[in-house]
mmCIF file of C-alpha atoms and ligand atoms in Angstrom:
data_model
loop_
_atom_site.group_PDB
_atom_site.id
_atom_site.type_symbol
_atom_site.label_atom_id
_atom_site.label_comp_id
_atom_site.label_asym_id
_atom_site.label_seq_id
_atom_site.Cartn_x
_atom_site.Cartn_y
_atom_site.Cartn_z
ATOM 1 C CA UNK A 22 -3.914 27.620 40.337
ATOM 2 C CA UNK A 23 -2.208 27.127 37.396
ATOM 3 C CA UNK A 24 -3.011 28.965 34.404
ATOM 4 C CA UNK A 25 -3.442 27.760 30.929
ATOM 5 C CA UNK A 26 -0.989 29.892 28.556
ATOM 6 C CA UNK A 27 -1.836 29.493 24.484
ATOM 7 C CA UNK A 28 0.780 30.157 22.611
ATOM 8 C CA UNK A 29 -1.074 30.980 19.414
ATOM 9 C CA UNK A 30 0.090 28.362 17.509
ATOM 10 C CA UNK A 31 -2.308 25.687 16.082
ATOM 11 C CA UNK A 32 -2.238 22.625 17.866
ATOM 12 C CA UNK A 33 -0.025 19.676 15.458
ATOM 13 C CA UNK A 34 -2.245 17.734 13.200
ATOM 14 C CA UNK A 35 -2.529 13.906 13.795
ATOM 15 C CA UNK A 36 -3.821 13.053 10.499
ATOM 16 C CA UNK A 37 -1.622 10.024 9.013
ATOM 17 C CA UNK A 38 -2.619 8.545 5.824
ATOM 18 C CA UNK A 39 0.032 6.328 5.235
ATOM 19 C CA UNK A 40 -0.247 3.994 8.300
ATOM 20 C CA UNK A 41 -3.587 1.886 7.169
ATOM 21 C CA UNK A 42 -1.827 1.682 3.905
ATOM 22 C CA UNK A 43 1.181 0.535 3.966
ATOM 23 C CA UNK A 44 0.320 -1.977 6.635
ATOM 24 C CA UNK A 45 -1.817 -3.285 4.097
ATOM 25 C CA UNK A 46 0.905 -3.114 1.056
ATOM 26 C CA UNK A 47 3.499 -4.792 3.640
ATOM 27 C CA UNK A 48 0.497 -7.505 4.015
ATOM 28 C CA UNK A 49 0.077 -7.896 0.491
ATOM 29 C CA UNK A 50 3.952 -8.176 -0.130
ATOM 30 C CA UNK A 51 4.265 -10.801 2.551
ATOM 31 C CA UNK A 52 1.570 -13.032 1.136
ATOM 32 C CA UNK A 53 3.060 -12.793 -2.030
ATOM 33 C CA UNK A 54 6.578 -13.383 -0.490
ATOM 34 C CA UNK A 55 4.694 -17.072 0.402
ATOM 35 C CA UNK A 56 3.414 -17.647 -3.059
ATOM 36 C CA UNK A 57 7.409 -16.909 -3.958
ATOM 37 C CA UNK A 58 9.152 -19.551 -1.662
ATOM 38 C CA UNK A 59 6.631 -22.111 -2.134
ATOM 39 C CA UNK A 60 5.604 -22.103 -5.546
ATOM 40 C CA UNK A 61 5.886 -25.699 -7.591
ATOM 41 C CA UNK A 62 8.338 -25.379 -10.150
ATOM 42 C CA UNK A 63 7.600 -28.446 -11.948
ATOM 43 C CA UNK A 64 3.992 -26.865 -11.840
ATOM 44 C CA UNK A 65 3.898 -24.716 -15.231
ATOM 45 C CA UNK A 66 0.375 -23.390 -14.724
ATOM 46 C CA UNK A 67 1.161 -22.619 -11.530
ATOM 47 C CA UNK A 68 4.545 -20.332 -12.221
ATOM 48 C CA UNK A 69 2.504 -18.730 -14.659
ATOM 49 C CA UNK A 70 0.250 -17.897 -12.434
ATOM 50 C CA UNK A 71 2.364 -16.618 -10.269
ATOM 51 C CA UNK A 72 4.201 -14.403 -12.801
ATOM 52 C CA UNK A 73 0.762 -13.094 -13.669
ATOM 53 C CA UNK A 74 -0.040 -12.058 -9.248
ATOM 54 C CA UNK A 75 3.585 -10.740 -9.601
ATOM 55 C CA UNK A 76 2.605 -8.692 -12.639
ATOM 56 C CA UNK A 77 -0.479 -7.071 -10.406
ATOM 57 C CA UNK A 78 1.061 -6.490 -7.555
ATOM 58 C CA UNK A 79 3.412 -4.723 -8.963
ATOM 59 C CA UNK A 80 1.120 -2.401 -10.827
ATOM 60 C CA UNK A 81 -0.704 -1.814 -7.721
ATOM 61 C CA UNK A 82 2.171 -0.910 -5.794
ATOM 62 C CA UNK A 83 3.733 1.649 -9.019
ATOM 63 C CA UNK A 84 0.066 2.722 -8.801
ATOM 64 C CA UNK A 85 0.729 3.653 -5.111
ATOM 65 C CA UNK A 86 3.747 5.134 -5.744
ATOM 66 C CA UNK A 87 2.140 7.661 -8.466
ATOM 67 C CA UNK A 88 -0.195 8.809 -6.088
ATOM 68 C CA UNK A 89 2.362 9.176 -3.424
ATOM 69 C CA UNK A 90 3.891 11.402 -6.216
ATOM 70 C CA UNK A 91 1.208 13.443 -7.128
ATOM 71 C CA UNK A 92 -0.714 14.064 -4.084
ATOM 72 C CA UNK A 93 1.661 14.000 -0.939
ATOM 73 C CA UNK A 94 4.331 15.187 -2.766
ATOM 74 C CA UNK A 95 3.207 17.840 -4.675
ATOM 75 C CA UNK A 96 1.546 19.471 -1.306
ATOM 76 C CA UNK A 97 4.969 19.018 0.489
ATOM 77 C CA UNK A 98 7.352 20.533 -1.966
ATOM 78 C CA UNK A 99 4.826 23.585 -2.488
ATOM 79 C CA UNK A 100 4.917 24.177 1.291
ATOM 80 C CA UNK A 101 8.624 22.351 1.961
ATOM 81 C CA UNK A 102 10.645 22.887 -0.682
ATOM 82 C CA UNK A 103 13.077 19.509 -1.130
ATOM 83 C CA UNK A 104 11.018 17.830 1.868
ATOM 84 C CA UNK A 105 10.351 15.125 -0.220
ATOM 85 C CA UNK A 106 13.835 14.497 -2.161
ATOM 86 C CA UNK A 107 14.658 11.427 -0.139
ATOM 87 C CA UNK A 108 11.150 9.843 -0.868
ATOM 88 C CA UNK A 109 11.203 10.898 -4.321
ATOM 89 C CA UNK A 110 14.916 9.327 -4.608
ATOM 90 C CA UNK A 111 13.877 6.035 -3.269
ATOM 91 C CA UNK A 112 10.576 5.925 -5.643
ATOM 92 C CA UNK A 113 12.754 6.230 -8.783
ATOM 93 C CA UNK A 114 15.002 3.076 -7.022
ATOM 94 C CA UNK A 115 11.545 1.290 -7.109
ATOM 95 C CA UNK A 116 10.779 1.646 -10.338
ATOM 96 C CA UNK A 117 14.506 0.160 -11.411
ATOM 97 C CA UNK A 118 13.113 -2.482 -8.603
ATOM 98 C CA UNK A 119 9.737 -3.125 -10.753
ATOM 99 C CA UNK A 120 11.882 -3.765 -14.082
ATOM 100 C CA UNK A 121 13.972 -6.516 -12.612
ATOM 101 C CA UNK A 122 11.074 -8.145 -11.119
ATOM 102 C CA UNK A 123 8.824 -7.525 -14.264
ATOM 103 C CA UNK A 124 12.019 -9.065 -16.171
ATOM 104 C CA UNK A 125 12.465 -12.328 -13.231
ATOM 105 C CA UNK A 126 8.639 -12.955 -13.802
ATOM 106 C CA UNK A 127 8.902 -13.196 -17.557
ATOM 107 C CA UNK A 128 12.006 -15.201 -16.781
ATOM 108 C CA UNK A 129 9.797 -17.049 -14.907
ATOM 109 C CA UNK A 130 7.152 -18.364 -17.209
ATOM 110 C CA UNK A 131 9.789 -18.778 -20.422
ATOM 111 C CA UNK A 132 12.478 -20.981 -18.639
ATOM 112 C CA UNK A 133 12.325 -24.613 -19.225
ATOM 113 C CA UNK A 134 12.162 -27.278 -16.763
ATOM 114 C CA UNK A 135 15.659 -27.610 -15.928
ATOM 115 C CA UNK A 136 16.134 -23.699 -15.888
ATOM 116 C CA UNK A 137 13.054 -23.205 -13.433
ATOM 117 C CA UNK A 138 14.275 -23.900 -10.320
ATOM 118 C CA UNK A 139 17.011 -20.914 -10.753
ATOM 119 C CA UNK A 140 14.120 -18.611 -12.689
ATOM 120 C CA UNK A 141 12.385 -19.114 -8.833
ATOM 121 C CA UNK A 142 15.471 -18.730 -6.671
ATOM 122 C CA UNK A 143 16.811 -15.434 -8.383
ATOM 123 C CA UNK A 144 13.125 -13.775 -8.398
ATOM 124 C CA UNK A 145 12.776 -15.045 -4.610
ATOM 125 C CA UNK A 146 16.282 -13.281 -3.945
ATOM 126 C CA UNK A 147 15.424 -10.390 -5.842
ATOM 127 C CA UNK A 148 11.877 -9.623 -4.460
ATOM 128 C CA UNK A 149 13.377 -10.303 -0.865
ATOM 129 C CA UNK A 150 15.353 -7.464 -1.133
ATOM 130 C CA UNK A 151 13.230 -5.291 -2.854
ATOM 131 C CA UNK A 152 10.808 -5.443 0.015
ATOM 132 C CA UNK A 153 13.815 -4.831 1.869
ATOM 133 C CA UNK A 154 14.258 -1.738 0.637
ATOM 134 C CA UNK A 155 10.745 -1.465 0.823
ATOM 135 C CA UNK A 156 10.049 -1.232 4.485
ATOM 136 C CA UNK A 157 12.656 1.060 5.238
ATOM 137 C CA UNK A 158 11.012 3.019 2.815
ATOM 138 C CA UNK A 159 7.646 2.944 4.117
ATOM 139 C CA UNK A 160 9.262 3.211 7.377
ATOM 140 C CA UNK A 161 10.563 6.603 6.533
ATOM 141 C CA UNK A 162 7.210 7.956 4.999
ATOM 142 C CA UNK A 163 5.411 6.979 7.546
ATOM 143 C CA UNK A 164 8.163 8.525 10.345
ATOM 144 C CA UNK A 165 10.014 11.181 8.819
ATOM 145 C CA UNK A 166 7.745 12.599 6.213
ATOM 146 C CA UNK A 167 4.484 12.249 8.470
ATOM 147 C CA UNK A 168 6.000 14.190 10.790
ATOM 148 C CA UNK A 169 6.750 17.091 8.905
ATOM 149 C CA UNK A 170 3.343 17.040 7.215
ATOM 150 C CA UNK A 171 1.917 17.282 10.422
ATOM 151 C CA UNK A 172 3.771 19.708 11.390
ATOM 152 C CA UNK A 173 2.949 22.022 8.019
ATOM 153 C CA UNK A 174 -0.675 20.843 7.707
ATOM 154 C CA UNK A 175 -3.981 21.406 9.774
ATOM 155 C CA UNK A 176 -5.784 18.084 9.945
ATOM 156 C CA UNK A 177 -8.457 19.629 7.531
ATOM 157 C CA UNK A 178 -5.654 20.102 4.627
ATOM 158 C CA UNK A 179 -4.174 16.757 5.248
ATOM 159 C CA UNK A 180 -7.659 15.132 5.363
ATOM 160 C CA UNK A 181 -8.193 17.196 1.629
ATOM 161 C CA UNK A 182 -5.068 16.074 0.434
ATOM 162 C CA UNK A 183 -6.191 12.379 0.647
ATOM 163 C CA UNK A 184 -9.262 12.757 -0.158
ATOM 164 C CA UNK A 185 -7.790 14.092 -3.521
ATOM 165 C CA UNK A 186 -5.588 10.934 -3.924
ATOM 166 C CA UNK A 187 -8.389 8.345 -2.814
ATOM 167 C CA UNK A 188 -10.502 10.725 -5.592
ATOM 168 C CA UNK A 189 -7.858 9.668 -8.573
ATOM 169 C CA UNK A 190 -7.715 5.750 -7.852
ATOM 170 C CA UNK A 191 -10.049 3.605 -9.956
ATOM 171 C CA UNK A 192 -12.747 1.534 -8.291
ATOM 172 C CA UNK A 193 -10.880 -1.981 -9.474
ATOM 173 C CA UNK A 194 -8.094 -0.556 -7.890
ATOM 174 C CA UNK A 195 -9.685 0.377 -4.553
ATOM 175 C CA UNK A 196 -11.531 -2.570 -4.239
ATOM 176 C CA UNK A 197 -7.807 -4.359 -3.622
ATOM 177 C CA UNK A 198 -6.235 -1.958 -1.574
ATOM 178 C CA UNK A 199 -9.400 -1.778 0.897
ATOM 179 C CA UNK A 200 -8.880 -5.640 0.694
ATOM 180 C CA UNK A 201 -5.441 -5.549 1.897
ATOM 181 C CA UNK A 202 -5.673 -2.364 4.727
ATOM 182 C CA UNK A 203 -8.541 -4.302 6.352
ATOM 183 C CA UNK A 204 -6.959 -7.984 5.840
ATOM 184 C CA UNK A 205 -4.097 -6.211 7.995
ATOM 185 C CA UNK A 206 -5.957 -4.245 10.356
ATOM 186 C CA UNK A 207 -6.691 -4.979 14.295
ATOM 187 C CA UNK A 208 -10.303 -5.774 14.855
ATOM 188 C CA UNK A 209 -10.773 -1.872 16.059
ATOM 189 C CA UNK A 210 -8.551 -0.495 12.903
ATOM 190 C CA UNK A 211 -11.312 -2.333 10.890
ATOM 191 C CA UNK A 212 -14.294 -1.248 12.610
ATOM 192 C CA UNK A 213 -12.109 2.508 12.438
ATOM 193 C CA UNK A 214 -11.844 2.258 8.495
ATOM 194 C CA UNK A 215 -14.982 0.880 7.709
ATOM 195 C CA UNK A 216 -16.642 3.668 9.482
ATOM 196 C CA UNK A 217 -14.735 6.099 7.864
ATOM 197 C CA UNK A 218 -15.259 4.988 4.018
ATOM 198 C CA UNK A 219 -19.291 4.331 5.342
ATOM 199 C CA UNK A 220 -19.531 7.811 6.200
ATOM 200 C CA UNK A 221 -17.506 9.040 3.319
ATOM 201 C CA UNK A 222 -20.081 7.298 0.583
ATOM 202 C CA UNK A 223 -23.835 7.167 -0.236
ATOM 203 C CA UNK A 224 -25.022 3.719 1.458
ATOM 204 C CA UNK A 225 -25.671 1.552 -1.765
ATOM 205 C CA UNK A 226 -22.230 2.839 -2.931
ATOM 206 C CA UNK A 227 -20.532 1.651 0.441
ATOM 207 C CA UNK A 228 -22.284 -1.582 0.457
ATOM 208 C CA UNK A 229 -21.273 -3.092 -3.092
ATOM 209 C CA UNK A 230 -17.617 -1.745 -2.396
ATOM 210 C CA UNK A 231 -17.178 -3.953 0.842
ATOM 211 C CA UNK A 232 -19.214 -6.624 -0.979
ATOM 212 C CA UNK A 233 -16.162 -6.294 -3.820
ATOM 213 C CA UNK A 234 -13.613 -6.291 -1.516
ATOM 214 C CA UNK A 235 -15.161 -9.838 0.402
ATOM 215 C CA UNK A 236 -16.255 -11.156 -2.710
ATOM 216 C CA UNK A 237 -19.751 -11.920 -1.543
ATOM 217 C CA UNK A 238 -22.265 -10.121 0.814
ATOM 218 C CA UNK A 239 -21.065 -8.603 3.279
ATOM 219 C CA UNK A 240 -22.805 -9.061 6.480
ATOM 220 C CA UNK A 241 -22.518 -6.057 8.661
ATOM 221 C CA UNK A 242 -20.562 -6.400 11.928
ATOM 222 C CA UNK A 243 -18.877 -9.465 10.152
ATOM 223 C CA UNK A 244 -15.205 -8.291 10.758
ATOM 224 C CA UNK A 245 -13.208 -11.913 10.702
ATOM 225 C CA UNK A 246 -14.471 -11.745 6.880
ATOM 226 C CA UNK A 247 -11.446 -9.468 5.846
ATOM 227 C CA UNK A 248 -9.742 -12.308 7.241
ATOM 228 C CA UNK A 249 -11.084 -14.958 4.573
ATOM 229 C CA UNK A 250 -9.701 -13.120 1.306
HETATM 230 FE FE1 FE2 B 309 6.409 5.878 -1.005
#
């Protein structure tokens, strides 16, 4: 019979913590991609409002990116050292991403009614590429710097290392990033998450954060509501 041999070493972790996330930033991009391509320009309320969902979105995703920085990072070049220079390289090219959009939205609400139709078309071209860049990034964080976390961390120290992160993002902020991960999960990813932040908070504290994130009470069990915001 054949014999089990250990080889001492601790078995990889499996912890990921940027999946659920940046499925639900590459939702939120996408529905905002929509607003983009279909927006009324002849509508100035409307590209105004648009300008001002462009301004949120992205200081929610530089928001990300900061605690990408100061959590993930900051483990992974004390362990790794220069682990994280490609990540780090392509956050900087996001921020010079964030200016030109911050600058196409402004654009955006000042042109006149001839000029708005271009305003639209460069801001559609430029945000189109910046989410280009975009998922390649994520697509390297999530399978090329995973990876090597897993392969530095135990599961416990990964686990505290987000646990950290999730500690330093306000509630306001939360609330729309728990709105996005589930709006993007599979019916079991939900039921997976909202167990996990359920047994991660006091009940009363659990309950009025998935009530924020519906915008209404939150039946339990009631899973196709993270498809109605
Ligand atoms: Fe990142």
């Amino acid at each position: 019979m054949a014999q089990t041999v250990s080889t001492g070493a601790p078995a990889r972790a499996t912890h990921d913590f940027y999946y659920a996330v940046h499925k639900g930033l590459r939702r939120a991009h996408g529905r905002l991609l929509d607003r983009i391509a279909t927006c009324d320009t002849a509508d100035r309320d409307a590209l105004a409002g648009l300008a001002a969902d462009i301004r949120h979105h992205l200081a929610m995703y530089r928001s990300h990116l900061e605690h990408e920085n100061d959590h993930f990072h900051t483990a992974l070049e004390a362990r790794v050292p220069g682990a994280t220079l490609t990540a780090a390289h392509e956050h900087d090219g996001h921020e010079r991403g964030f200016a030109e959009l911050l600058g196409l939205a402004d654009a955006l609400v000042t042109a006149d009614a001839e000029g708005a139709p271009a305003a639209l078309r460069a801001l559609y071209r430029a945000y189109c590429l910046f989410m280009a860049h975009d998922h390649l990034h994520m697509d390297g964080e999530e399978n090329v710097l995973m990876p090597i976390l897993q392969a530095y961390f135990s599961d416990a120290e990964l686990a505290g290392i987000e646990a950290g992160m999730v500690a330093d993002i306000p509630p306001e902020q939360a609330t729309w990033f728990m709105r996005m991960m589930l709006g993007a999960a599979t019916p079991a990813e939900r039921r997976g998450l909202l167990a996990e932040w359920q047994a991660a908070m006091p009940p009363e504290v659990f309950t009025g954060t998935i009530n924020a994130v519906v915008g209404g009470e939150w039946r339990a069990g009631d899973f196709a509501a993270f498809d109605r915001v």
